[in-house]
């Protein structure tokens, strides 16, 4: 069970340090689950420094597939490893929607990150219109195929199922919808599968209690210590 907080474009280096100080003590005796925070690139170092020796890992929100080269604005897996980063998110729907990320570039990023020794959370998920027209499984299969072809079931690879209509909307997939979709994804590739999309302390236990839900990728509710810790506690109780 992994609970990862995706901070998106929030928290400067000093804000990240302060927030991580708040997380340390309450999460220090949590051994039943894995926990990670995903700060913006510039705040990775301060999070890593404050969380050194704690139970909380630090992931980046993206990573490039090349080791180095003429790729302005990108960061490589080796660079992240040198900082002490444990893993990376790839293919988040906001990257796909606003920055031209594709199923293929997502798989390339995931592969390079795994080869460099990072853990990877690769995101997939359908639009509301796609769910409404019964295309959810087709879309997920299309998104998963390059990952399956390029990588397969790697021990450091995790998939995050994030229905786009549930991200930042307060609309969560029902536990039954999450379970059904996770079971479908697991049929394609047998790796841990996180649910993402408006996860909060009060819905986390029911979602995390589904047999094929192996954790959560949390956006908004990961920005405040109280709600992020609440979600970690809820997850912890489902594995206890
Ligand atoms: P949310 O975001 O929890 O704010 O819906 C989830 C995500 O984008 O990873």
PDB file of C-alpha atoms and ligand atoms in Angstrom:
ATOM      1  CA  UNK A   1       0.000   0.000   0.000  1.00  0.00           C
ATOM      2  CA  UNK A   2       1.454   3.347  -1.133  1.00  0.00           C
ATOM      3  CA  UNK A   3       0.053   6.790  -0.395  1.00  0.00           C
ATOM      4  CA  UNK A   4       1.703   9.447  -2.579  1.00  0.00           C
ATOM      5  CA  UNK A   5       1.015  13.173  -2.333  1.00  0.00           C
ATOM      6  CA  UNK A   6       1.228  15.006  -5.659  1.00  0.00           C
ATOM      7  CA  UNK A   7       1.791  18.648  -4.782  1.00  0.00           C
ATOM      8  CA  UNK A   8       1.542  19.841  -8.399  1.00  0.00           C
ATOM      9  CA  UNK A   9       2.588  23.530  -8.721  1.00  0.00           C
ATOM     10  CA  UNK A  10       2.482  24.249  -4.980  1.00  0.00           C
ATOM     11  CA  UNK A  11       5.055  24.795  -2.203  1.00  0.00           C
ATOM     12  CA  UNK A  12       8.302  26.728  -2.589  1.00  0.00           C
ATOM     13  CA  UNK A  13      11.498  25.207  -1.115  1.00  0.00           C
ATOM     14  CA  UNK A  14      10.921  26.889   2.269  1.00  0.00           C
ATOM     15  CA  UNK A  15       7.243  25.948   2.327  1.00  0.00           C
ATOM     16  CA  UNK A  16       8.180  22.355   1.444  1.00  0.00           C
ATOM     17  CA  UNK A  17      10.677  22.227   4.326  1.00  0.00           C
ATOM     18  CA  UNK A  18       8.113  23.531   6.804  1.00  0.00           C
ATOM     19  CA  UNK A  19       5.462  21.106   5.598  1.00  0.00           C
ATOM     20  CA  UNK A  20       7.813  18.112   5.713  1.00  0.00           C
ATOM     21  CA  UNK A  21       8.759  19.024   9.285  1.00  0.00           C
ATOM     22  CA  UNK A  22       5.043  18.785  10.148  1.00  0.00           C
ATOM     23  CA  UNK A  23       4.815  15.330   8.536  1.00  0.00           C
ATOM     24  CA  UNK A  24       7.861  13.730  10.109  1.00  0.00           C
ATOM     25  CA  UNK A  25       6.781  13.013  13.653  1.00  0.00           C
ATOM     26  CA  UNK A  26       3.162  11.895  13.042  1.00  0.00           C
ATOM     27  CA  UNK A  27       4.268   9.513  10.285  1.00  0.00           C
ATOM     28  CA  UNK A  28       7.377   8.246  12.025  1.00  0.00           C
ATOM     29  CA  UNK A  29       5.895   5.032  13.399  1.00  0.00           C
ATOM     30  CA  UNK A  30       4.002   4.112  10.224  1.00  0.00           C
ATOM     31  CA  UNK A  31       5.566   0.918   8.963  1.00  0.00           C
ATOM     32  CA  UNK A  32       2.550  -0.852   7.435  1.00  0.00           C
ATOM     33  CA  UNK A  33       2.365   1.360   4.367  1.00  0.00           C
ATOM     34  CA  UNK A  34       4.710   3.292   2.079  1.00  0.00           C
ATOM     35  CA  UNK A  35       4.369   7.079   1.943  1.00  0.00           C
ATOM     36  CA  UNK A  36       5.768   9.543  -0.587  1.00  0.00           C
ATOM     37  CA  UNK A  37       5.554  13.253  -1.334  1.00  0.00           C
ATOM     38  CA  UNK A  38       6.039  14.651  -4.849  1.00  0.00           C
ATOM     39  CA  UNK A  39       7.193  18.300  -4.673  1.00  0.00           C
ATOM     40  CA  UNK A  40       7.976  20.533  -7.674  1.00  0.00           C
ATOM     41  CA  UNK A  41      11.581  20.088  -8.895  1.00  0.00           C
ATOM     42  CA  UNK A  42      12.938  23.151  -7.074  1.00  0.00           C
ATOM     43  CA  UNK A  43      11.560  21.928  -3.729  1.00  0.00           C
ATOM     44  CA  UNK A  44      12.888  18.363  -3.949  1.00  0.00           C
ATOM     45  CA  UNK A  45      16.133  19.091  -2.113  1.00  0.00           C
ATOM     46  CA  UNK A  46      14.539  20.775   0.874  1.00  0.00           C
ATOM     47  CA  UNK A  47      11.996  17.928   1.180  1.00  0.00           C
ATOM     48  CA  UNK A  48      14.802  15.338   0.943  1.00  0.00           C
ATOM     49  CA  UNK A  49      16.860  17.122   3.613  1.00  0.00           C
ATOM     50  CA  UNK A  50      13.988  17.406   6.087  1.00  0.00           C
ATOM     51  CA  UNK A  51      12.720  13.853   5.467  1.00  0.00           C
ATOM     52  CA  UNK A  52      16.168  12.174   5.600  1.00  0.00           C
ATOM     53  CA  UNK A  53      15.964   9.081   7.806  1.00  0.00           C
ATOM     54  CA  UNK A  54      12.136   9.247   7.954  1.00  0.00           C
ATOM     55  CA  UNK A  55       9.501   6.875   6.551  1.00  0.00           C
ATOM     56  CA  UNK A  56       8.487   9.374   3.867  1.00  0.00           C
ATOM     57  CA  UNK A  57      10.037   9.021   0.407  1.00  0.00           C
ATOM     58  CA  UNK A  58      10.426  11.854  -2.097  1.00  0.00           C
ATOM     59  CA  UNK A  59       9.330  11.500  -5.748  1.00  0.00           C
ATOM     60  CA  UNK A  60       9.452  13.998  -8.610  1.00  0.00           C
ATOM     61  CA  UNK A  61       6.377  14.835 -10.696  1.00  0.00           C
ATOM     62  CA  UNK A  62       8.025  13.971 -14.013  1.00  0.00           C
ATOM     63  CA  UNK A  63      11.329  12.794 -15.501  1.00  0.00           C
ATOM     64  CA  UNK A  64      12.814  12.817 -19.011  1.00  0.00           C
ATOM     65  CA  UNK A  65      13.876   9.671 -20.868  1.00  0.00           C
ATOM     66  CA  UNK A  66      17.280  10.929 -22.059  1.00  0.00           C
ATOM     67  CA  UNK A  67      20.319  10.893 -19.785  1.00  0.00           C
ATOM     68  CA  UNK A  68      21.258  14.355 -21.044  1.00  0.00           C
ATOM     69  CA  UNK A  69      21.011  16.325 -24.272  1.00  0.00           C
ATOM     70  CA  UNK A  70      19.296  19.268 -25.935  1.00  0.00           C
ATOM     71  CA  UNK A  71      15.987  19.050 -24.077  1.00  0.00           C
ATOM     72  CA  UNK A  72      15.408  22.502 -22.598  1.00  0.00           C
ATOM     73  CA  UNK A  73      13.367  22.451 -19.426  1.00  0.00           C
ATOM     74  CA  UNK A  74      13.691  18.710 -18.798  1.00  0.00           C
ATOM     75  CA  UNK A  75      15.370  16.765 -15.987  1.00  0.00           C
ATOM     76  CA  UNK A  76      16.899  13.266 -16.234  1.00  0.00           C
ATOM     77  CA  UNK A  77      16.540  10.281 -13.945  1.00  0.00           C
ATOM     78  CA  UNK A  78      20.273  10.316 -13.134  1.00  0.00           C
ATOM     79  CA  UNK A  79      20.021  13.957 -12.037  1.00  0.00           C
ATOM     80  CA  UNK A  80      17.101  13.099  -9.753  1.00  0.00           C
ATOM     81  CA  UNK A  81      18.924  10.068  -8.344  1.00  0.00           C
ATOM     82  CA  UNK A  82      21.928  12.232  -7.494  1.00  0.00           C
ATOM     83  CA  UNK A  83      19.646  14.533  -5.458  1.00  0.00           C
ATOM     84  CA  UNK A  84      18.327  11.566  -3.494  1.00  0.00           C
ATOM     85  CA  UNK A  85      14.936  11.292  -5.196  1.00  0.00           C
ATOM     86  CA  UNK A  86      13.311   7.846  -4.783  1.00  0.00           C
ATOM     87  CA  UNK A  87      10.829   7.816  -7.646  1.00  0.00           C
ATOM     88  CA  UNK A  88       8.890   9.764 -10.248  1.00  0.00           C
ATOM     89  CA  UNK A  89       5.331  10.230 -11.449  1.00  0.00           C
ATOM     90  CA  UNK A  90       4.986   9.964 -15.242  1.00  0.00           C
ATOM     91  CA  UNK A  91       2.080  10.586 -17.609  1.00  0.00           C
ATOM     92  CA  UNK A  92      -0.103  12.560 -15.204  1.00  0.00           C
ATOM     93  CA  UNK A  93      -3.277  13.677 -16.995  1.00  0.00           C
ATOM     94  CA  UNK A  94      -2.270  17.339 -16.553  1.00  0.00           C
ATOM     95  CA  UNK A  95       0.969  16.586 -18.435  1.00  0.00           C
ATOM     96  CA  UNK A  96      -1.053  14.880 -21.161  1.00  0.00           C
ATOM     97  CA  UNK A  97      -3.695  17.641 -21.311  1.00  0.00           C
ATOM     98  CA  UNK A  98      -1.517  20.779 -21.115  1.00  0.00           C
ATOM     99  CA  UNK A  99       1.973  19.675 -22.192  1.00  0.00           C
ATOM    100  CA  UNK A 100       1.446  17.215 -25.018  1.00  0.00           C
ATOM    101  CA  UNK A 101       2.455  14.082 -23.130  1.00  0.00           C
ATOM    102  CA  UNK A 102       1.377  10.924 -24.982  1.00  0.00           C
ATOM    103  CA  UNK A 103       1.000   7.239 -24.186  1.00  0.00           C
ATOM    104  CA  UNK A 104       4.372   6.693 -25.895  1.00  0.00           C
ATOM    105  CA  UNK A 105       6.321   9.450 -24.111  1.00  0.00           C
ATOM    106  CA  UNK A 106       4.844   8.266 -20.811  1.00  0.00           C
ATOM    107  CA  UNK A 107       6.214   4.768 -21.437  1.00  0.00           C
ATOM    108  CA  UNK A 108       9.617   6.169 -22.496  1.00  0.00           C
ATOM    109  CA  UNK A 109       9.867   8.235 -19.323  1.00  0.00           C
ATOM    110  CA  UNK A 110       8.814   5.283 -17.162  1.00  0.00           C
ATOM    111  CA  UNK A 111      11.336   2.952 -18.790  1.00  0.00           C
ATOM    112  CA  UNK A 112      14.281   5.314 -18.436  1.00  0.00           C
ATOM    113  CA  UNK A 113      13.398   6.098 -14.822  1.00  0.00           C
ATOM    114  CA  UNK A 114      13.200   2.397 -13.926  1.00  0.00           C
ATOM    115  CA  UNK A 115      16.495   1.689 -15.689  1.00  0.00           C
ATOM    116  CA  UNK A 116      18.130   4.455 -13.648  1.00  0.00           C
ATOM    117  CA  UNK A 117      16.859   2.900 -10.425  1.00  0.00           C
ATOM    118  CA  UNK A 118      13.888   5.140  -9.645  1.00  0.00           C
ATOM    119  CA  UNK A 119      10.462   3.874  -8.640  1.00  0.00           C
ATOM    120  CA  UNK A 120       7.719   4.925 -11.046  1.00  0.00           C
ATOM    121  CA  UNK A 121       4.051   5.846 -10.734  1.00  0.00           C
ATOM    122  CA  UNK A 122       2.634   5.809 -14.292  1.00  0.00           C
ATOM    123  CA  UNK A 123      -0.779   7.452 -14.594  1.00  0.00           C
ATOM    124  CA  UNK A 124      -3.703   6.404 -16.763  1.00  0.00           C
ATOM    125  CA  UNK A 125      -7.364   7.437 -16.780  1.00  0.00           C
ATOM    126  CA  UNK A 126     -10.351   8.288 -18.955  1.00  0.00           C
ATOM    127  CA  UNK A 127     -12.306  11.496 -19.605  1.00  0.00           C
ATOM    128  CA  UNK A 128     -15.881  11.780 -18.395  1.00  0.00           C
ATOM    129  CA  UNK A 129     -17.191  11.634 -21.973  1.00  0.00           C
ATOM    130  CA  UNK A 130     -15.201   8.439 -22.548  1.00  0.00           C
ATOM    131  CA  UNK A 131     -16.710   6.802 -19.450  1.00  0.00           C
ATOM    132  CA  UNK A 132     -20.193   7.968 -20.433  1.00  0.00           C
ATOM    133  CA  UNK A 133     -19.858   6.461 -23.892  1.00  0.00           C
ATOM    134  CA  UNK A 134     -18.590   3.140 -22.546  1.00  0.00           C
ATOM    135  CA  UNK A 135     -15.020   3.605 -23.798  1.00  0.00           C
ATOM    136  CA  UNK A 136     -13.207   3.414 -20.452  1.00  0.00           C
ATOM    137  CA  UNK A 137     -11.611   0.020 -21.054  1.00  0.00           C
ATOM    138  CA  UNK A 138     -10.592   0.849 -24.629  1.00  0.00           C
ATOM    139  CA  UNK A 139      -8.913   4.074 -23.485  1.00  0.00           C
ATOM    140  CA  UNK A 140      -7.122   2.393 -20.585  1.00  0.00           C
ATOM    141  CA  UNK A 141      -5.922  -0.424 -22.805  1.00  0.00           C
ATOM    142  CA  UNK A 142      -4.581   2.092 -25.355  1.00  0.00           C
ATOM    143  CA  UNK A 143      -2.732   3.938 -22.558  1.00  0.00           C
ATOM    144  CA  UNK A 144      -1.365   0.732 -21.043  1.00  0.00           C
ATOM    145  CA  UNK A 145      -0.104  -0.940 -24.248  1.00  0.00           C
ATOM    146  CA  UNK A 146       3.149   1.078 -24.623  1.00  0.00           C
ATOM    147  CA  UNK A 147       3.903   0.518 -20.925  1.00  0.00           C
ATOM    148  CA  UNK A 148       3.301  -3.217 -21.285  1.00  0.00           C
ATOM    149  CA  UNK A 149       5.408  -3.398 -24.461  1.00  0.00           C
ATOM    150  CA  UNK A 150       8.278  -1.214 -23.236  1.00  0.00           C
ATOM    151  CA  UNK A 151       8.439  -2.432 -19.649  1.00  0.00           C
ATOM    152  CA  UNK A 152       5.998  -5.123 -18.506  1.00  0.00           C
ATOM    153  CA  UNK A 153       5.625  -6.026 -14.834  1.00  0.00           C
ATOM    154  CA  UNK A 154       8.654  -4.343 -13.275  1.00  0.00           C
ATOM    155  CA  UNK A 155       9.080  -4.607  -9.488  1.00  0.00           C
ATOM    156  CA  UNK A 156       9.448  -0.824  -9.097  1.00  0.00           C
ATOM    157  CA  UNK A 157       6.520   0.057 -11.383  1.00  0.00           C
ATOM    158  CA  UNK A 158       3.147   1.164 -10.003  1.00  0.00           C
ATOM    159  CA  UNK A 159       0.136   2.279 -12.077  1.00  0.00           C
ATOM    160  CA  UNK A 160      -2.130   5.100 -10.870  1.00  0.00           C
ATOM    161  CA  UNK A 161      -5.688   4.941 -12.173  1.00  0.00           C
ATOM    162  CA  UNK A 162      -6.925   8.532 -12.160  1.00  0.00           C
ATOM    163  CA  UNK A 163     -10.272   9.109 -13.878  1.00  0.00           C
ATOM    164  CA  UNK A 164      -9.841  12.644 -15.249  1.00  0.00           C
ATOM    165  CA  UNK A 165     -13.374  13.594 -14.235  1.00  0.00           C
ATOM    166  CA  UNK A 166     -12.463  12.887 -10.606  1.00  0.00           C
ATOM    167  CA  UNK A 167      -9.246  14.958 -10.456  1.00  0.00           C
ATOM    168  CA  UNK A 168      -9.650  18.135  -8.428  1.00  0.00           C
ATOM    169  CA  UNK A 169     -13.423  18.016  -8.901  1.00  0.00           C
ATOM    170  CA  UNK A 170     -14.558  16.563  -5.592  1.00  0.00           C
ATOM    171  CA  UNK A 171     -16.228  13.823  -7.669  1.00  0.00           C
ATOM    172  CA  UNK A 172     -14.706  10.509  -6.626  1.00  0.00           C
ATOM    173  CA  UNK A 173     -15.126   7.203  -8.409  1.00  0.00           C
ATOM    174  CA  UNK A 174     -17.295   4.988  -6.231  1.00  0.00           C
ATOM    175  CA  UNK A 175     -15.392   2.183  -4.514  1.00  0.00           C
ATOM    176  CA  UNK A 176     -17.186  -0.233  -6.849  1.00  0.00           C
ATOM    177  CA  UNK A 177     -16.158   1.748  -9.959  1.00  0.00           C
ATOM    178  CA  UNK A 178     -12.568   1.920  -8.709  1.00  0.00           C
ATOM    179  CA  UNK A 179     -12.505  -1.802  -7.950  1.00  0.00           C
ATOM    180  CA  UNK A 180     -13.956  -2.756 -11.324  1.00  0.00           C
ATOM    181  CA  UNK A 181     -11.515  -0.565 -13.231  1.00  0.00           C
ATOM    182  CA  UNK A 182      -8.504  -1.620 -11.155  1.00  0.00           C
ATOM    183  CA  UNK A 183      -9.366  -5.285 -11.758  1.00  0.00           C
ATOM    184  CA  UNK A 184      -9.476  -4.543 -15.497  1.00  0.00           C
ATOM    185  CA  UNK A 185      -6.045  -2.846 -15.397  1.00  0.00           C
ATOM    186  CA  UNK A 186      -4.591  -5.678 -13.331  1.00  0.00           C
ATOM    187  CA  UNK A 187      -5.810  -8.069 -16.007  1.00  0.00           C
ATOM    188  CA  UNK A 188      -3.577  -6.153 -18.436  1.00  0.00           C
ATOM    189  CA  UNK A 189      -0.548  -5.811 -16.152  1.00  0.00           C
ATOM    190  CA  UNK A 190      -0.117  -7.306 -12.701  1.00  0.00           C
ATOM    191  CA  UNK A 191       1.535  -4.501 -10.706  1.00  0.00           C
ATOM    192  CA  UNK A 192       0.257  -2.427  -7.739  1.00  0.00           C
ATOM    193  CA  UNK A 193      -2.485   0.032  -8.763  1.00  0.00           C
ATOM    194  CA  UNK A 194      -3.150   3.311  -6.946  1.00  0.00           C
ATOM    195  CA  UNK A 195      -6.433   5.181  -7.192  1.00  0.00           C
ATOM    196  CA  UNK A 196      -6.333   8.958  -7.708  1.00  0.00           C
ATOM    197  CA  UNK A 197      -9.054  11.579  -7.975  1.00  0.00           C
ATOM    198  CA  UNK A 198     -10.462  13.555  -5.030  1.00  0.00           C
ATOM    199  CA  UNK A 199      -9.168  11.151  -2.370  1.00  0.00           C
ATOM    200  CA  UNK A 200      -9.889  12.651   1.067  1.00  0.00           C
ATOM    201  CA  UNK A 201      -9.572  11.378   4.662  1.00  0.00           C
ATOM    202  CA  UNK A 202     -13.290  10.515   4.713  1.00  0.00           C
ATOM    203  CA  UNK A 203     -13.378   8.423   1.531  1.00  0.00           C
ATOM    204  CA  UNK A 204      -9.889   6.893   1.713  1.00  0.00           C
ATOM    205  CA  UNK A 205     -10.705   3.888   3.907  1.00  0.00           C
ATOM    206  CA  UNK A 206     -13.510   2.643   1.675  1.00  0.00           C
ATOM    207  CA  UNK A 207     -11.480   3.103  -1.510  1.00  0.00           C
ATOM    208  CA  UNK A 208      -8.321   1.566  -0.032  1.00  0.00           C
ATOM    209  CA  UNK A 209     -10.401  -1.343   1.280  1.00  0.00           C
ATOM    210  CA  UNK A 210     -11.138  -2.600  -2.252  1.00  0.00           C
ATOM    211  CA  UNK A 211      -9.171  -5.735  -3.097  1.00  0.00           C
ATOM    212  CA  UNK A 212      -7.503  -4.310  -6.220  1.00  0.00           C
ATOM    213  CA  UNK A 213      -6.795  -0.816  -4.825  1.00  0.00           C
ATOM    214  CA  UNK A 214      -3.195  -0.759  -3.574  1.00  0.00           C
ATOM    215  CA  UNK A 215      -2.935   2.849  -2.484  1.00  0.00           C
ATOM    216  CA  UNK A 216      -3.680   6.405  -3.548  1.00  0.00           C
ATOM    217  CA  UNK A 217      -2.210   9.281  -5.522  1.00  0.00           C
ATOM    218  CA  UNK A 218      -3.514  12.330  -3.683  1.00  0.00           C
ATOM    219  CA  UNK A 219      -3.540  15.877  -5.063  1.00  0.00           C
ATOM    220  CA  UNK A 220      -5.409  18.611  -3.193  1.00  0.00           C
ATOM    221  CA  UNK A 221      -5.698  16.740   0.106  1.00  0.00           C
ATOM    222  CA  UNK A 222      -1.923  16.155   0.184  1.00  0.00           C
ATOM    223  CA  UNK A 223      -1.200  19.870   0.565  1.00  0.00           C
ATOM    224  CA  UNK A 224      -2.333  20.122   4.196  1.00  0.00           C
ATOM    225  CA  UNK A 225      -0.602  17.991   6.830  1.00  0.00           C
ATOM    226  CA  UNK A 226      -3.825  17.117   8.639  1.00  0.00           C
ATOM    227  CA  UNK A 227      -5.618  15.704   5.587  1.00  0.00           C
ATOM    228  CA  UNK A 228      -2.553  13.919   4.200  1.00  0.00           C
ATOM    229  CA  UNK A 229      -1.861  12.290   7.569  1.00  0.00           C
ATOM    230  CA  UNK A 230      -5.579  11.407   7.834  1.00  0.00           C
ATOM    231  CA  UNK A 231      -5.413   9.566   4.501  1.00  0.00           C
ATOM    232  CA  UNK A 232      -2.241   7.745   5.578  1.00  0.00           C
ATOM    233  CA  UNK A 233      -3.971   6.692   8.823  1.00  0.00           C
ATOM    234  CA  UNK A 234      -7.031   5.452   6.920  1.00  0.00           C
ATOM    235  CA  UNK A 235      -4.818   3.449   4.564  1.00  0.00           C
ATOM    236  CA  UNK A 236      -2.889   2.043   7.475  1.00  0.00           C
ATOM    237  CA  UNK A 237      -6.088   0.762   9.075  1.00  0.00           C
ATOM    238  CA  UNK A 238      -7.090  -1.081   5.923  1.00  0.00           C
ATOM    239  CA  UNK A 239      -3.862  -3.103   5.983  1.00  0.00           C
ATOM    240  CA  UNK A 240      -3.790  -3.648   9.759  1.00  0.00           C
TER     241      UNK A 240
HETATM  242  P1  LIG B   1      -6.875  15.446  -6.564  1.00  0.00           P
HETATM  243  O1  LIG B   1      -5.696  15.181  -7.609  1.00  0.00           O
HETATM  244  O2  LIG B   1      -6.651  14.527  -5.390  1.00  0.00           O
HETATM  245  O3  LIG B   1      -6.765  16.901  -6.212  1.00  0.00           O
HETATM  246  O4  LIG B   1      -8.173  15.115  -7.264  1.00  0.00           O
HETATM  247  C1  LIG B   1      -5.193  13.888  -7.849  1.00  0.00           C
HETATM  248  C2  LIG B   1      -4.063  13.940  -8.846  1.00  0.00           C
HETATM  249  O5  LIG B   1      -4.120  14.741  -9.783  1.00  0.00           O
HETATM  250  O6  LIG B   1      -3.087  13.179  -8.726  1.00  0.00           O
END
